[in-house]
Amino acid sequence: MRCSFFFFFIFFSHSLLAQQFGGEPSSVRWKQVNSDTVRVIFPQGLDSIAKRIATITSKEQQEYNTLGSRLRKISIVLHTQTSFSNAFVTMGPWRSEFFLTPSQNAFELGAMSWTDLLSVHEYRHVEQFSNFNVGLAHVMRVLFGENGQLLANGAAVPDWFFEGDAVYNETLLSQQGRGRLPLFLNSYKSLYLENKHYSYMKLRNGSLKDYVPDHYPLGYMLVAYGREKYGDDFWKNVTHDAAAFHSLFYPMQHAVKKYSNVSFDEFVQNAFSFYKQQWTGQTLPDLQFLDSTQTNNVVDEKYPYAAADGSVIMLHDGFRDNPRFVVREKDGSIKKIATQSICTDDYFSYNNGKVVYASFKPDPRWGNRQYGEIRLLDAATGGETKVVPAGLDGSHHKFFSPDISHDGQKIAVIENNSDQKSFIHLLNISGQVIASLENFADHTYSYPKFSSDDKFIYVCDRNAKGEMSILKGAVDDKNLTAIIPYANRIIGFPVVYRDTLFYSCSNNGIDETWAYINSQQKSYRV
């Protein structure tokens, strides 16, 4: 009896420790903006952001609801203390949640205002669920509540449509959107150029052995083709019939066949042929690859840095491996340095034998509060230390994309705080803050980089319009000057070599490498 009680006590105590109580601290004061379309619930101080979200969603509902006129009002909760960039719409209960920290990597999601992008993309999901409450899905809702409809909609309408339609919406209603970003469709373009033609089922379900893009680009391509070929009402009619289960089995496929007059398989083939015609004649550049492919495995080798001895430091990540820092020797052999800690963004910098990156740390008490910590790694020994800043307000911060100086003594790092402000902090490797520079309102810093003599700092900057630039300033000065004018394009991943700053830049539908030469004060496409 005592033994049974002991095991019960241990198990019950473990269950208690596993629970997560609360999202935000009780000190957060909540307010709301209430319109006929949405109720935006937000922490005190974000009034202007909440009003803009309410305005954008209301305008979208009134002027561009191509899936139907049904509308169910929704509550949108704004979270400011998380360190990842995301959002969702769901039922049970019916709500949407926005996580407002913008991503450092604009090539993946674009450079437009993060709250604007979330408003346009996520409200499309609201329109979808509002108009998919029909037929058998409505019966499921009556019998089993909101989650009943959610189950029925998920069974009838594939996830590629939900996300592809939302991506199409953000692309159509903004000057960016993922449909305009070269990286977004590069995955399918690369498969085409390598003459790899996978079945719809493989593209739909993914693979543990081969590189298969996720459902976002697949959905965007099919949705865009359907709109281009059959008009704006095509998907409205298809999804209505599918959600209502006009055909009990494969309702989406039957609805596509009904309104396109071709089988679903032929529709998919025609859609891919539509894109392949645009890619015909394009070839891969004549590159010399340092690495080689692996059978039944997908491997990324990212952010390479050339060391003084000719070796290359990079991040190795694959289907079979946890992310780890490695060094590729001149003879081609690869040696592990250390495993990378959990990160929301796996970007890192290297100089003078030291690797620096920002790791992810959740709050032990509050589920919607996370931090970014600065990690310093010795490439020779694999030993890692945490750099704790001294001189900043508060004990926890959201740090991103740090860079280490060429002498290995200073670190430049981005902080995006809960007040939606962006900073550059300059500190030494012991953590003492040397200087801090706050960005303009509605601007976001990313990827700081020291000049070759460590006297200047470059940093990518994006404004509320989604225009990007690269700024430059002396480390002992708080004034930054734009060396590349602001424009509607994506910029990132700067690399310094002597008098030249290399950077990635989207241009004419392609992500290219450009170089800014300081002595000439000009940029060139490499």
PDB file of N, CA, C and O in Angstrom, residues 22 85 113 122 149 168 178-179 218 263 274 281 301 334 364 380 405 437 452 462 471 486 521:
ATOM      1  N   GLY A  22      -1.319  29.743 -17.685  1.00  0.00           N
ATOM      2  CA  GLY A  22      -1.296  31.142 -18.089  1.00  0.00           C
ATOM      3  C   GLY A  22      -0.427  31.427 -19.287  1.00  0.00           C
ATOM      4  O   GLY A  22       0.602  30.799 -19.508  1.00  0.00           O
ATOM      5  N   SER A  85       7.793  34.384 -34.867  1.00  0.00           N
ATOM      6  CA  SER A  85       6.890  35.128 -35.745  1.00  0.00           C
ATOM      7  C   SER A  85       5.838  34.162 -36.292  1.00  0.00           C
ATOM      8  O   SER A  85       6.162  33.295 -37.115  1.00  0.00           O
ATOM      9  N   SER A 113       5.120  45.491 -43.314  1.00  0.00           N
ATOM     10  CA  SER A 113       4.758  45.551 -41.906  1.00  0.00           C
ATOM     11  C   SER A 113       4.214  44.203 -41.443  1.00  0.00           C
ATOM     12  O   SER A 113       3.291  43.643 -42.061  1.00  0.00           O
ATOM     13  N   GLU A 122      -4.178  36.226 -42.131  1.00  0.00           N
ATOM     14  CA  GLU A 122      -4.985  35.484 -41.164  1.00  0.00           C
ATOM     15  C   GLU A 122      -6.473  35.769 -41.317  1.00  0.00           C
ATOM     16  O   GLU A 122      -7.297  34.873 -41.078  1.00  0.00           O
ATOM     17  N   GLN A 149     -17.218  21.451 -36.790  1.00  0.00           N
ATOM     18  CA  GLN A 149     -17.005  22.077 -38.100  1.00  0.00           C
ATOM     19  C   GLN A 149     -15.540  22.020 -38.492  1.00  0.00           C
ATOM     20  O   GLN A 149     -15.205  21.787 -39.658  1.00  0.00           O
ATOM     21  N   TYR A 168      -2.124  33.684 -51.545  1.00  0.00           N
ATOM     22  CA  TYR A 168      -2.581  34.400 -52.742  1.00  0.00           C
ATOM     23  C   TYR A 168      -3.209  35.729 -52.342  1.00  0.00           C
ATOM     24  O   TYR A 168      -2.999  36.757 -52.996  1.00  0.00           O
ATOM     25  N   ARG A 178       4.108  36.504 -50.206  1.00  0.00           N
ATOM     26  CA  ARG A 178       5.053  35.446 -50.555  1.00  0.00           C
ATOM     27  C   ARG A 178       5.023  35.063 -52.028  1.00  0.00           C
ATOM     28  O   ARG A 178       6.018  34.579 -52.567  1.00  0.00           O
ATOM     29  N   GLY A 179       3.880  35.269 -52.689  1.00  0.00           N
ATOM     30  CA  GLY A 179       3.822  34.949 -54.113  1.00  0.00           C
ATOM     31  C   GLY A 179       4.747  35.797 -54.959  1.00  0.00           C
ATOM     32  O   GLY A 179       5.052  35.447 -56.096  1.00  0.00           O
ATOM     33  N   LEU A 218       2.778  24.778 -52.728  1.00  0.00           N
ATOM     34  CA  LEU A 218       1.887  23.919 -53.511  1.00  0.00           C
ATOM     35  C   LEU A 218       0.503  24.543 -53.602  1.00  0.00           C
ATOM     36  O   LEU A 218      -0.087  24.648 -54.689  1.00  0.00           O
ATOM     37  N   SER A 263     -10.417  16.212 -64.840  1.00  0.00           N
ATOM     38  CA  SER A 263     -10.200  15.474 -63.602  1.00  0.00           C
ATOM     39  C   SER A 263      -9.245  16.247 -62.697  1.00  0.00           C
ATOM     40  O   SER A 263      -8.488  17.113 -63.155  1.00  0.00           O
ATOM     41  N   PHE A 274       1.614  25.051 -66.466  1.00  0.00           N
ATOM     42  CA  PHE A 274       1.493  26.503 -66.544  1.00  0.00           C
ATOM     43  C   PHE A 274       2.746  27.189 -66.003  1.00  0.00           C
ATOM     44  O   PHE A 274       3.246  28.154 -66.590  1.00  0.00           O
ATOM     45  N   GLY A 281      13.824  27.356 -70.324  1.00  0.00           N
ATOM     46  CA  GLY A 281      14.972  28.145 -70.767  1.00  0.00           C
ATOM     47  C   GLY A 281      15.861  28.596 -69.640  1.00  0.00           C
ATOM     48  O   GLY A 281      17.004  28.983 -69.867  1.00  0.00           O
ATOM     49  N   GLU A 301      23.551  22.969 -45.657  1.00  0.00           N
ATOM     50  CA  GLU A 301      24.793  23.506 -45.098  1.00  0.00           C
ATOM     51  C   GLU A 301      24.721  25.018 -45.294  1.00  0.00           C
ATOM     52  O   GLU A 301      24.782  25.509 -46.412  1.00  0.00           O
ATOM     53  N   ILE A 334      34.904  16.656 -42.809  1.00  0.00           N
ATOM     54  CA  ILE A 334      34.017  17.482 -41.989  1.00  0.00           C
ATOM     55  C   ILE A 334      34.140  17.056 -40.536  1.00  0.00           C
ATOM     56  O   ILE A 334      34.073  15.871 -40.214  1.00  0.00           O
ATOM     57  N   PRO A 364       9.835  29.905 -17.805  1.00  0.00           N
ATOM     58  CA  PRO A 364       9.380  28.718 -17.066  1.00  0.00           C
ATOM     59  C   PRO A 364       7.957  28.835 -16.531  1.00  0.00           C
ATOM     60  O   PRO A 364       7.356  27.822 -16.169  1.00  0.00           O
ATOM     61  N   ALA A 380      37.375  26.041 -31.717  1.00  0.00           N
ATOM     62  CA  ALA A 380      38.475  25.097 -31.533  1.00  0.00           C
ATOM     63  C   ALA A 380      38.132  24.022 -30.508  1.00  0.00           C
ATOM     64  O   ALA A 380      38.442  22.842 -30.695  1.00  0.00           O
ATOM     65  N   SER A 405      32.882  40.833 -33.811  1.00  0.00           N
ATOM     66  CA  SER A 405      33.896  41.630 -34.508  1.00  0.00           C
ATOM     67  C   SER A 405      35.062  40.751 -34.943  1.00  0.00           C
ATOM     68  O   SER A 405      35.254  39.636 -34.448  1.00  0.00           O
ATOM     69  N   LEU A 437      21.346  51.701 -29.819  1.00  0.00           N
ATOM     70  CA  LEU A 437      20.734  52.606 -30.797  1.00  0.00           C
ATOM     71  C   LEU A 437      19.327  52.124 -31.101  1.00  0.00           C
ATOM     72  O   LEU A 437      19.129  51.005 -31.577  1.00  0.00           O
ATOM     73  N   SER A 452      35.452  45.425 -41.865  1.00  0.00           N
ATOM     74  CA  SER A 452      36.675  44.631 -41.748  1.00  0.00           C
ATOM     75  C   SER A 452      37.637  45.191 -40.699  1.00  0.00           C
ATOM     76  O   SER A 452      38.425  44.447 -40.116  1.00  0.00           O
ATOM     77  N   ARG A 462      14.226  47.770 -42.501  1.00  0.00           N
ATOM     78  CA  ARG A 462      12.987  47.793 -43.285  1.00  0.00           C
ATOM     79  C   ARG A 462      12.020  48.769 -42.634  1.00  0.00           C
ATOM     80  O   ARG A 462      11.976  48.888 -41.400  1.00  0.00           O
ATOM     81  N   LEU A 471      22.125  50.295 -43.762  1.00  0.00           N
ATOM     82  CA  LEU A 471      22.631  51.476 -43.093  1.00  0.00           C
ATOM     83  C   LEU A 471      24.060  51.218 -42.615  1.00  0.00           C
ATOM     84  O   LEU A 471      24.463  50.084 -42.376  1.00  0.00           O
ATOM     85  N   TYR A 486      16.292  53.092 -49.836  1.00  0.00           N
ATOM     86  CA  TYR A 486      15.120  52.264 -49.539  1.00  0.00           C
ATOM     87  C   TYR A 486      14.362  51.975 -50.829  1.00  0.00           C
ATOM     88  O   TYR A 486      14.136  52.870 -51.652  1.00  0.00           O
ATOM     89  N   GLN A 521      31.550  53.738 -53.108  1.00  0.00           N
ATOM     90  CA  GLN A 521      30.195  54.045 -52.638  1.00  0.00           C
ATOM     91  C   GLN A 521      29.148  53.668 -53.679  1.00  0.00           C
ATOM     92  O   GLN A 521      28.210  54.414 -53.947  1.00  0.00           O
TER      93      GLN A 521
END
